[in-house]
Amino acid sequence: MSDQSAKTLFFGGEWRSASDGATREIRSPDDGSLVAVVSEATELDVASAIASARASFDAGEFPSWGWAKRSALVARIADLLERDAEKFALLESGDTGKRLIEARYDIADVVSVFRYYAGLGLTEHERVVQIGDDHIDSRIISEPVGVCALIGPWNYPLLQASWKVAPALIAGCSFILKPSELTPSTAIALVHLFEEAGVPKGVANLILGAGAVVGTPLTSDSRVDLVSFTGGLETGKRIMGVCAQTVKKVALELGGKNPNIIFADADLDAAIDNAVTAVFLHSGQVCSAGTRLLVERSIHDRVVNQIVARAKMIRLGGPDDLEAETGPLISKAHLEKVATYVEKAVAEGATLLTGGKRSTLDGLRDGWYFEPTVLDNCNTKMSCVQDESFGPVLTIEVFDTESEAISLGNDTIYGLAGAVWTKDVAKAKRVAGALRHGTIWINDFGPYKAQAEWGGFKASGIGRELGPSGLHEYLEIKHVWTNTSPARSGWFADSLNSQVEEKG
Ligand code: NAP
């Protein structure tokens, strides 16, 4: 158990307990063991953290440090993260229950996000508008947006935080980071590392606690300029409503129901193998999981039989199980939600081919393990096709034509990611062009890069993370017009006489 029980909130440049002394136990999803005890913030703590961020932004030096100096700071953070990678991976797998090997991949990705934004800070951030007049300097300047509330989910806690924190630091913003109440450990370690790297006092602030308690005080406060949120659709809608009251900027990364389309002319060996990974990696607790398999009718039986056989072979296990291929769900409540989702799917007419219940194998009884599940005979009228389970549940639909595949692929409220498998390049490009999703993979599933924008069409979100657009979320654009040879405008008369003279 990590010894974080004393003071795990951070604002005003100091580590603090909650104002009422409240704490929360963090328990492993693998076996229920105690992982950490952390402070549980109150509304008063939230107000203090916002005040700290506001003061550092309004009166501190950080916004005027300049791009090169902030880039050096973010590069130093990347170095420190690389140095402490194993410690971060252990903390992440402890909170989430994911296998250590997956947590190591996550931390390597976090390092690359900080490195990418360190590099982006060194590129040009000013633009001169060509006016055609030597006396005019018209300049477009990027400035930090201000104080940001950065709210993240539990599935990739540090990775999702890095997509927000790294560009916020490069831009010169101050922020309050609020990780999920279930997975705070890597956020605490990250803020310790910010201190070591030399992030100025008040710029980085950390609030831990239940979203239902600290969320509204954080997102409704008029001293916060931007809320960047990653999480579920319903929470996102609530936050957007709250932000509207103070006309805050809001960036939302929400859920997905991501179609994975396999045509009969695909490399089926690769397509089937990737279809299994796409949905069962991290037990489906991935926003871009390939939860909807759309398969051309002529290959349905072959594809489905192989996927079911593979799903039955998947070995579940915790962080320390070297044989394990995927881990537990995050909590009892989430496991119950996934089980109910499968029951409803069957009641609506889906055929349960495998899985559908909690795994009670030896060694897994104390954890929140759910069997990899495959549901056949699904259609877009069913809630299992429309709603996110955020668990290891694959739904299968069939199609006969290219246009039917496209219309099925677009027939949910979401638009986060999708994939198309075919050897016909022209067809792949047509389908990719017609799918209304923020990322499309052709003959692949899942890769993302710090350099490439990530985000959703439709109800999957607003704005983009990663890439240059991920930095633009944290910038305000200012146009400064300088006239070096001022002259009268001459638009309105400046005396009665001149008006009479003109009329005469
Ligand atoms: P969630 O329940 O919506 O929670 C996300 C965050 O919001 C948590 O920190 C939560 O705190 C906080 N929160 C809850 N109520 C709030 C409120 N009223 N005001 C402000 N903050 C509040 O989502 P989750 O279950 O953690 O994450 C799973 C969801 O995230 C899935 O839908 C998944 O698709 C989505 N996701 C999307 C992306 C993407 O890139 N698009 C990436 C990862 C995950 P507590 O944990 O303390 O409740």
Coordinates of C-alpha atoms and ligand atoms in Angstrom, one line a residue:
M1 CA 0.0 0.0 0.0
S2 CA 1.4 3.4 -0.9
D3 CA 1.8 5.8 2.0
Q4 CA -0.3 8.7 0.7
S5 CA -2.7 8.9 3.6
A6 CA -1.5 12.1 5.1
K7 CA -1.8 14.9 2.6
T8 CA -2.8 14.3 -1.0
L9 CA -4.5 17.5 -2.1
F10 CA -2.2 20.1 -3.6
F11 CA -2.9 23.8 -3.9
G12 CA -1.1 27.0 -3.2
G13 CA 2.1 25.1 -3.7
E14 CA 1.5 22.8 -0.6
W15 CA 0.3 19.3 0.1
R16 CA -2.8 19.3 2.3
S17 CA -5.4 17.2 4.0
A18 CA -9.0 17.8 3.3
S19 CA -10.4 20.8 5.2
D20 CA -12.7 18.4 7.2
G21 CA -10.0 15.7 7.4
A22 CA -12.0 13.2 5.3
T23 CA -10.1 10.4 3.5
R24 CA -11.0 7.6 1.0
E25 CA -9.7 4.1 0.7
I26 CA -8.6 3.0 -2.8
R27 CA -9.0 -0.7 -3.3
S28 CA -7.6 -3.0 -5.9
P29 CA -10.2 -4.2 -8.5
D30 CA -8.1 -7.5 -8.6
D31 CA -8.7 -8.6 -5.1
G32 CA -10.2 -5.8 -3.0
S33 CA -6.9 -5.2 -1.1
L34 CA -6.2 -1.7 0.2
V35 CA -4.0 0.2 -2.3
A36 CA -3.9 3.7 -0.8
V37 CA -5.7 6.1 1.5
V38 CA -6.1 9.6 0.1
S39 CA -7.7 12.9 1.1
E40 CA -11.3 13.5 0.0
A41 CA -11.7 17.2 -0.9
T42 CA -14.6 19.4 0.3
E43 CA -16.2 22.3 -1.6
L44 CA -13.9 24.6 0.5
D45 CA -10.9 22.8 -0.8
V46 CA -12.1 23.2 -4.4
A47 CA -12.6 26.9 -3.8
S48 CA -9.1 27.2 -2.4
A49 CA -7.6 25.3 -5.3
I50 CA -9.3 27.6 -7.8
A51 CA -8.1 30.6 -5.9
S52 CA -4.5 29.2 -6.0
A53 CA -4.7 28.6 -9.8
R54 CA -6.3 32.1 -10.4
A55 CA -3.7 33.9 -8.4
S56 CA -0.8 32.1 -10.2
F57 CA -2.4 32.9 -13.6
D58 CA -3.3 36.6 -12.9
A59 CA -0.3 37.6 -10.9
G60 CA 2.3 34.9 -11.4
E61 CA 5.2 34.7 -13.9
F62 CA 4.3 31.5 -15.7
P63 CA 2.0 32.9 -18.5
S64 CA 4.8 35.3 -19.5
W65 CA 7.6 32.7 -19.3
G66 CA 7.7 32.4 -23.1
W67 CA 7.3 29.3 -25.2
A68 CA 10.9 28.1 -25.1
K69 CA 11.1 28.2 -21.3
R70 CA 7.8 26.3 -20.9
S71 CA 9.0 23.8 -23.5
A72 CA 12.1 23.1 -21.5
L73 CA 10.0 22.5 -18.4
V74 CA 7.7 20.1 -20.2
A75 CA 10.7 18.2 -21.6
R76 CA 12.1 18.0 -18.1
I77 CA 8.8 16.5 -16.9
A78 CA 9.1 13.9 -19.7
D79 CA 12.6 13.0 -18.5
L80 CA 11.4 12.6 -14.9
L81 CA 8.5 10.5 -16.0
E82 CA 10.9 8.2 -18.0
R83 CA 13.1 7.9 -14.9
D84 CA 10.1 7.0 -12.7
A85 CA 8.3 4.9 -15.3
E86 CA 8.2 1.7 -13.3
K87 CA 6.9 3.4 -10.2
F88 CA 4.1 5.1 -12.2
A89 CA 3.2 1.7 -13.9
L90 CA 2.9 0.0 -10.5
L91 CA 0.7 2.8 -9.2
E92 CA -1.5 2.7 -12.3
S93 CA -1.9 -1.1 -12.2
G94 CA -2.6 -1.0 -8.5
D95 CA -5.5 1.4 -8.9
T96 CA -7.0 0.1 -12.1
G97 CA -6.2 -3.7 -11.7
K98 CA -4.8 -3.7 -15.2
R99 CA -1.8 -5.9 -16.0
L100 CA 1.6 -4.3 -15.3
I101 CA 2.6 -4.8 -18.9
E102 CA -0.3 -2.7 -20.0
A103 CA 0.4 0.0 -17.5
R104 CA 4.0 0.1 -18.7
Y105 CA 2.7 0.8 -22.3
D106 CA 0.5 3.5 -20.9
I107 CA 3.4 5.3 -19.1
A108 CA 5.5 5.1 -22.3
D109 CA 2.7 6.8 -24.1
V110 CA 2.4 9.5 -21.4
V111 CA 6.1 10.2 -21.9
S112 CA 5.7 10.6 -25.6
V113 CA 2.7 13.0 -25.0
F114 CA 4.9 15.3 -22.9
R115 CA 7.8 15.0 -25.4
Y116 CA 5.5 15.9 -28.3
Y117 CA 4.1 19.0 -26.6
A118 CA 7.6 20.1 -25.5
G119 CA 8.5 20.1 -29.2
L120 CA 5.3 21.8 -30.3
G121 CA 6.0 24.6 -27.9
L122 CA 9.1 25.5 -30.0
T123 CA 7.2 26.0 -33.2
E124 CA 5.8 29.4 -34.3
H125 CA 2.7 30.7 -32.5
E126 CA 2.3 34.1 -34.0
R127 CA 1.0 35.1 -37.4
V128 CA 1.3 38.4 -39.3
V129 CA -1.7 39.4 -41.4
Q130 CA -0.6 41.0 -44.7
I131 CA -2.5 44.3 -44.8
G132 CA -0.6 46.0 -47.6
D133 CA 0.2 49.2 -45.6
D134 CA 3.6 49.8 -44.2
H135 CA 2.2 51.7 -41.2
I136 CA 0.1 48.7 -40.0
D137 CA 1.3 45.7 -38.1
S138 CA -1.6 43.2 -37.8
R139 CA -0.6 40.3 -35.6
I140 CA -2.4 37.1 -34.4
I141 CA -1.1 36.1 -31.0
S142 CA -1.8 33.0 -29.0
E143 CA -2.2 33.4 -25.3
P144 CA -3.1 31.0 -22.5
V145 CA -6.8 30.5 -22.0
G146 CA -6.4 30.9 -18.2
V147 CA -7.5 28.7 -15.4
C148 CA -8.5 25.2 -16.5
A149 CA -10.4 22.4 -14.7
L150 CA -9.1 19.1 -16.0
I151 CA -11.4 16.2 -15.2
G152 CA -10.4 12.6 -16.1
P153 CA -11.8 9.0 -16.1
W154 CA -10.5 5.8 -14.4
N155 CA -9.7 3.7 -17.5
Y156 CA -6.4 5.4 -18.5
P157 CA -6.0 7.8 -15.6
L158 CA -2.5 9.2 -16.2
L159 CA -2.7 9.0 -20.0
Q160 CA -5.9 10.9 -20.2
A161 CA -4.5 13.4 -17.7
S162 CA -1.4 13.9 -19.8
W163 CA -3.5 14.8 -22.9
K164 CA -4.8 17.8 -20.9
V165 CA -1.9 18.7 -18.6
A166 CA 0.9 18.7 -21.1
P167 CA -0.7 21.2 -23.6
A168 CA -2.1 23.3 -20.7
L169 CA 1.5 23.7 -19.4
I170 CA 2.9 24.5 -22.8
A171 CA 0.2 27.1 -23.3
G172 CA 1.0 28.8 -19.9
C173 CA -2.3 27.9 -18.2
S174 CA -2.9 27.2 -14.5
F175 CA -5.0 24.2 -13.7
I176 CA -6.9 22.1 -11.2
L177 CA -6.5 18.4 -12.0
K178 CA -9.4 16.1 -10.8
P179 CA -8.8 12.4 -11.5
S180 CA -11.5 9.8 -10.9
E181 CA -12.2 9.1 -7.3
L182 CA -11.3 5.4 -8.1
T183 CA -7.8 6.0 -9.5
P184 CA -6.0 9.0 -7.9
S185 CA -2.5 7.5 -7.3
T186 CA -0.7 8.4 -10.5
A187 CA -2.1 12.0 -10.4
I188 CA -0.6 12.4 -6.9
A189 CA 2.8 11.1 -8.1
L190 CA 2.6 13.4 -11.2
V191 CA 2.1 16.5 -9.2
H192 CA 5.0 15.5 -6.9
L193 CA 7.1 15.2 -10.1
F194 CA 5.9 18.7 -11.2
E195 CA 7.3 20.2 -8.0
E196 CA 10.6 18.5 -8.7
A197 CA 10.6 19.7 -12.3
G198 CA 10.1 23.3 -11.2
V199 CA 6.4 24.1 -12.1
P200 CA 5.8 27.4 -10.4
K201 CA 3.7 27.6 -7.3
G202 CA 0.0 27.7 -7.9
V203 CA 0.1 26.6 -11.5
A204 CA -0.6 22.9 -10.9
N205 CA -3.3 22.1 -8.3
L206 CA -4.8 18.7 -7.4
I207 CA -8.3 18.0 -6.1
L208 CA -9.3 14.4 -5.2
G209 CA -12.9 13.4 -4.4
A210 CA -16.2 12.3 -5.8
G211 CA -17.3 14.0 -9.0
A212 CA -20.8 14.2 -7.6
V213 CA -19.5 16.4 -4.7
V214 CA -16.5 18.4 -6.1
G215 CA -17.6 18.4 -9.8
T216 CA -20.2 21.2 -9.7
P217 CA -18.2 23.6 -7.5
L218 CA -15.2 23.1 -9.9
T219 CA -17.1 23.5 -13.1
S220 CA -19.6 26.3 -12.1
D221 CA -17.0 28.7 -10.6
S222 CA -16.7 31.8 -12.7
R223 CA -12.9 32.0 -11.9
V224 CA -12.4 28.9 -14.1
D225 CA -12.0 29.7 -17.8
L226 CA -12.1 26.3 -19.4
V227 CA -13.3 22.8 -18.4
S228 CA -11.7 19.9 -20.2
F229 CA -13.5 16.7 -19.4
T230 CA -13.0 13.1 -20.4
G231 CA -15.7 10.6 -19.2
G232 CA -19.2 9.4 -19.9
L233 CA -21.9 11.1 -22.0
E234 CA -24.3 11.8 -19.1
T235 CA -21.6 13.5 -17.0
G236 CA -20.5 15.4 -20.1
K237 CA -24.0 16.8 -20.7
R238 CA -24.3 17.8 -17.1
I239 CA -20.9 19.6 -17.2
M240 CA -21.8 21.4 -20.4
G241 CA -25.1 22.6 -18.8
V242 CA -23.2 23.9 -15.8
C243 CA -20.5 25.6 -17.9
A244 CA -23.2 27.4 -20.0
Q245 CA -24.1 29.5 -16.9
T246 CA -20.8 31.2 -17.0
V247 CA -20.1 30.8 -20.7
K248 CA -17.0 28.8 -20.1
K249 CA -15.1 27.1 -22.8
V250 CA -15.7 23.4 -22.7
A251 CA -13.9 20.5 -24.3
L252 CA -15.5 17.1 -24.0
E253 CA -14.1 13.6 -24.8
L254 CA -17.0 11.2 -24.3
G255 CA -18.0 7.7 -25.1
G256 CA -18.2 5.7 -28.3
K257 CA -20.0 2.7 -29.9
N258 CA -17.3 2.0 -32.4
P259 CA -18.0 0.0 -35.6
N260 CA -15.5 -2.5 -36.7
I261 CA -16.5 -3.4 -40.3
I262 CA -15.2 -6.6 -41.9
F263 CA -15.8 -7.1 -45.6
A264 CA -15.6 -10.6 -47.2
D265 CA -12.5 -9.6 -49.2
A266 CA -10.5 -8.7 -46.1
D267 CA -7.4 -10.4 -44.7
L268 CA -9.6 -12.4 -42.4
D269 CA -6.8 -13.8 -40.2
A270 CA -5.6 -10.2 -39.3
A271 CA -9.2 -8.9 -39.1
I272 CA -10.4 -11.6 -36.7
D273 CA -7.3 -11.3 -34.5
N274 CA -7.7 -7.5 -34.3
A275 CA -11.4 -7.8 -33.7
V276 CA -10.7 -9.8 -30.6
T277 CA -8.1 -7.3 -29.3
A278 CA -10.3 -4.3 -30.2
V279 CA -13.1 -5.3 -27.9
F280 CA -11.4 -7.4 -25.1
L281 CA -8.3 -5.3 -24.5
H282 CA -8.5 -3.9 -20.9
S283 CA -11.7 -5.9 -20.6
G284 CA -13.5 -3.4 -23.0
Q285 CA -12.9 -0.4 -20.7
V286 CA -11.6 1.6 -23.6
C287 CA -13.5 4.5 -25.2
S288 CA -12.5 3.4 -28.7
A289 CA -13.1 -0.3 -28.1
G290 CA -14.4 -2.1 -31.2
T291 CA -17.6 -3.1 -29.5
R292 CA -19.8 -3.3 -32.7
L293 CA -18.6 -6.0 -35.2
L294 CA -20.3 -5.4 -38.6
V295 CA -19.6 -8.5 -40.7
E296 CA -20.5 -9.2 -44.4
R297 CA -23.1 -11.9 -44.4
S298 CA -21.2 -14.4 -46.5
I299 CA -18.4 -14.6 -43.9
H300 CA -20.5 -14.3 -40.7
D301 CA -20.2 -17.9 -39.5
R302 CA -16.5 -18.2 -40.1
V303 CA -15.7 -14.9 -38.4
V304 CA -18.1 -15.4 -35.5
N305 CA -17.0 -19.0 -34.8
Q306 CA -13.4 -18.0 -34.6
I307 CA -14.1 -15.0 -32.4
V308 CA -16.1 -17.0 -30.0
A309 CA -13.4 -19.7 -29.8
R310 CA -10.8 -17.0 -29.1
A311 CA -12.9 -15.3 -26.5
K312 CA -13.3 -18.5 -24.6
M313 CA -9.5 -18.9 -24.5
I314 CA -8.8 -15.4 -23.0
R315 CA -7.1 -15.7 -19.6
L316 CA -8.2 -13.2 -17.0
G317 CA -5.9 -12.2 -14.2
G318 CA -4.5 -9.4 -12.1
P319 CA -1.4 -7.1 -12.3
D320 CA 1.0 -9.7 -11.1
D321 CA -0.3 -12.7 -13.1
L322 CA 2.3 -13.0 -15.9
E323 CA 0.0 -15.4 -17.8
A324 CA -3.0 -13.1 -17.8
E325 CA -4.2 -11.5 -21.0
T326 CA -6.7 -9.0 -19.6
G327 CA -7.7 -7.8 -16.2
P328 CA -10.8 -7.0 -14.0
L329 CA -13.5 -4.4 -14.3
I330 CA -12.9 -1.3 -12.2
S331 CA -15.6 -1.9 -9.5
K332 CA -18.5 -3.9 -8.3
A333 CA -20.9 -1.3 -9.5
H334 CA -19.4 -1.4 -12.9
L335 CA -19.5 -5.2 -13.0
E336 CA -23.2 -5.1 -12.1
K337 CA -23.8 -2.5 -14.8
V338 CA -22.2 -4.7 -17.5
A339 CA -24.1 -7.8 -16.3
T340 CA -27.4 -5.9 -16.5
Y341 CA -26.5 -4.7 -20.0
V342 CA -26.0 -8.3 -21.2
E343 CA -29.3 -9.4 -19.6
K344 CA -31.1 -6.6 -21.3
A345 CA -29.5 -7.5 -24.7
V346 CA -30.7 -11.1 -24.4
A347 CA -34.2 -9.9 -23.4
E348 CA -34.2 -7.7 -26.5
G349 CA -33.4 -10.7 -28.8
A350 CA -29.6 -10.9 -28.9
T351 CA -28.1 -14.5 -28.9
L352 CA -25.5 -15.0 -26.1
L353 CA -22.7 -17.1 -27.7
T354 CA -20.3 -17.0 -24.8
G355 CA -19.6 -15.2 -21.5
G356 CA -22.3 -12.9 -20.0
K357 CA -21.4 -13.2 -16.3
R358 CA -18.9 -12.7 -13.6
S359 CA -15.9 -15.0 -13.7
T360 CA -15.7 -17.2 -10.6
L361 CA -12.6 -19.1 -11.6
D362 CA -10.1 -19.9 -8.9
G363 CA -8.0 -16.9 -8.0
L364 CA -10.5 -14.5 -9.5
R365 CA -13.3 -14.7 -6.9
D366 CA -12.4 -11.6 -5.0
G367 CA -12.0 -9.4 -8.1
W368 CA -14.4 -7.8 -10.5
Y369 CA -13.7 -10.2 -13.4
F370 CA -16.3 -10.5 -16.2
E371 CA -16.1 -13.1 -18.9
P372 CA -15.4 -12.0 -22.5
T373 CA -18.9 -11.9 -24.0
V374 CA -20.2 -12.3 -27.6
L375 CA -23.8 -11.4 -28.6
D376 CA -25.0 -12.3 -32.0
N377 CA -28.1 -11.4 -34.0
C378 CA -27.9 -7.8 -32.9
N379 CA -29.4 -4.7 -34.7
T380 CA -29.4 -1.0 -34.2
K381 CA -32.8 -1.0 -32.5
M382 CA -31.2 -2.8 -29.5
S383 CA -29.8 -0.9 -26.5
C384 CA -26.7 -3.1 -26.6
V385 CA -25.8 -1.6 -30.0
Q386 CA -26.7 1.9 -29.0
D387 CA -25.4 2.2 -25.5
E388 CA -21.9 1.9 -24.2
S389 CA -21.3 -1.1 -21.9
F390 CA -17.7 -0.2 -21.2
G391 CA -17.1 -3.8 -20.6
P392 CA -15.9 -6.9 -22.6
V393 CA -19.0 -7.2 -24.7
L394 CA -19.1 -7.6 -28.5
T395 CA -22.3 -7.2 -30.5
I396 CA -22.5 -8.7 -34.0
E397 CA -24.5 -7.3 -36.9
V398 CA -24.5 -8.4 -40.5
F399 CA -24.6 -6.4 -43.7
D400 CA -25.0 -7.2 -47.4
T401 CA -23.7 -4.1 -49.2
E402 CA -21.2 -1.3 -48.8
S403 CA -23.8 1.3 -48.3
E404 CA -25.6 -0.8 -45.7
A405 CA -22.2 -1.1 -43.8
I406 CA -21.8 2.7 -43.9
S407 CA -25.4 3.4 -42.8
L408 CA -25.1 0.9 -39.9
G409 CA -21.7 2.2 -38.9
N410 CA -23.2 5.7 -38.5
D411 CA -26.4 4.6 -36.9
T412 CA -25.7 5.5 -33.2
I413 CA -25.5 8.9 -31.5
Y414 CA -21.7 8.4 -31.1
G415 CA -18.9 9.1 -33.5
L416 CA -15.6 8.4 -31.8
A417 CA -13.7 5.7 -33.9
G418 CA -14.2 3.0 -36.4
A419 CA -12.4 0.5 -38.6
V420 CA -12.8 -1.0 -42.0
W421 CA -11.2 -4.2 -43.2
T422 CA -10.9 -4.9 -47.0
K423 CA -8.2 -5.5 -49.6
D424 CA -10.0 -3.1 -51.9
V425 CA -8.3 0.2 -51.3
A426 CA -10.8 2.4 -53.1
K427 CA -13.7 0.8 -51.2
A428 CA -11.8 1.3 -47.9
K429 CA -11.3 5.0 -48.7
R430 CA -15.0 5.4 -49.7
V431 CA -16.2 3.8 -46.4
A432 CA -13.6 5.8 -44.3
G433 CA -14.8 9.0 -45.9
A434 CA -18.5 8.2 -45.3
L435 CA -18.1 7.2 -41.6
R436 CA -18.9 10.0 -39.2
H437 CA -16.3 9.2 -36.6
G438 CA -13.2 11.1 -35.4
T439 CA -10.7 8.3 -36.1
I440 CA -10.9 5.7 -38.8
W441 CA -8.5 2.8 -39.1
I442 CA -8.2 1.0 -42.4
N443 CA -7.0 -2.7 -42.0
D444 CA -5.9 -1.9 -38.4
F445 CA -7.5 -1.1 -35.1
G446 CA -6.5 1.1 -32.2
P447 CA -3.3 3.0 -32.9
Y448 CA -3.2 6.6 -31.8
K449 CA -0.3 9.0 -31.8
A450 CA 0.5 12.1 -29.8
Q451 CA 0.9 13.9 -33.1
A452 CA -2.5 13.0 -34.4
E453 CA -5.8 14.6 -33.3
W454 CA -8.2 12.5 -31.2
G455 CA -11.8 13.3 -30.5
G456 CA -15.4 12.6 -31.4
F457 CA -18.0 13.6 -34.0
K458 CA -21.6 13.8 -32.8
A459 CA -22.2 12.9 -29.1
S460 CA -18.7 11.6 -28.7
G461 CA -17.5 15.1 -27.8
I462 CA -16.5 18.6 -28.5
G463 CA -13.0 19.6 -29.5
R464 CA -9.9 17.6 -30.0
E465 CA -7.0 16.3 -27.9
L466 CA -3.5 15.5 -29.1
G467 CA -1.9 17.0 -32.2
P468 CA -1.8 20.8 -32.7
S469 CA -5.5 21.1 -32.1
G470 CA -5.0 19.6 -28.6
L471 CA -2.8 22.7 -27.8
H472 CA -5.3 25.1 -29.4
E473 CA -7.9 24.1 -26.8
Y474 CA -5.7 25.9 -24.2
L475 CA -5.1 29.0 -26.2
E476 CA -7.0 32.2 -26.7
I477 CA -6.4 34.0 -30.0
K478 CA -5.8 37.8 -29.9
H479 CA -5.6 40.1 -32.8
V480 CA -3.3 43.1 -32.1
W481 CA -3.5 45.9 -34.7
T482 CA -0.7 48.6 -34.5
N483 CA -0.9 51.8 -36.5
T484 CA 2.5 53.5 -36.6
S485 CA 1.1 56.5 -38.4
P486 CA -2.2 57.5 -36.7
A487 CA -4.6 59.6 -38.6
R488 CA -8.1 61.0 -38.1
S489 CA -10.9 58.6 -39.1
G490 CA -12.9 61.5 -40.6
W491 CA -16.1 59.5 -40.5
F492 CA -18.3 61.8 -38.3
A493 CA -18.3 65.6 -38.4
D494 CA -16.4 67.1 -35.4
S495 CA -18.4 70.4 -35.4
L496 CA -21.8 71.8 -36.4
N497 CA -20.1 74.1 -38.9
S498 CA -18.5 71.3 -40.8
Q499 CA -21.8 69.5 -41.1
V500 CA -23.6 72.7 -42.4
E501 CA -20.7 73.3 -44.8
E502 CA -20.9 69.8 -46.1
K503 CA -24.7 70.0 -46.6
G504 CA -24.4 73.4 -48.3
Ligands
NAP1 P1 -17.6 9.5 -15.6 O1 -18.4 8.7 -14.6 O2 -18.3 10.4 -16.5 O3 -16.5 10.2 -14.8 C1 -15.4 11.0 -15.4 C2 -14.9 12.0 -14.4 O4 -15.9 13.0 -14.2 C3 -14.5 11.4 -13.1 O5 -13.3 12.1 -12.6 C4 -15.7 11.7 -12.3 O6 -15.4 11.7 -10.9 C5 -16.1 13.1 -12.8 N1 -17.4 13.5 -12.5 C6 -18.5 12.8 -12.1 N2 -19.6 13.6 -12.0 C7 -19.2 14.9 -12.2 C8 -19.8 16.1 -12.2 N3 -21.1 16.3 -11.9 N4 -19.1 17.2 -12.5 C9 -17.8 17.1 -12.8 N5 -17.1 15.9 -12.8 C10 -17.8 14.8 -12.5 O7 -16.7 8.5 -16.5 P2 -15.9 7.3 -16.1 O8 -16.8 6.2 -15.8 O9 -14.8 7.7 -15.2 O10 -15.2 6.9 -17.5 C11 -15.7 6.1 -18.5 C12 -16.2 7.0 -19.6 O11 -15.2 7.8 -20.1 C13 -16.7 6.1 -20.8 O12 -17.9 6.7 -21.3 C14 -15.6 6.3 -21.8 O13 -16.0 6.1 -23.2 C15 -15.2 7.7 -21.6 N6 -13.8 8.0 -22.1 C16 -13.7 8.7 -23.2 C17 -12.4 8.9 -23.8 C18 -12.2 9.7 -25.0 O14 -11.1 10.0 -25.4 N7 -13.3 10.1 -25.7 C19 -11.3 8.4 -23.1 C20 -11.5 7.6 -22.0 C21 -12.8 7.4 -21.4 P3 -15.7 10.4 -10.0 O15 -14.8 9.3 -10.6 O16 -15.2 10.8 -8.7 O17 -17.1 10.1 -10.1

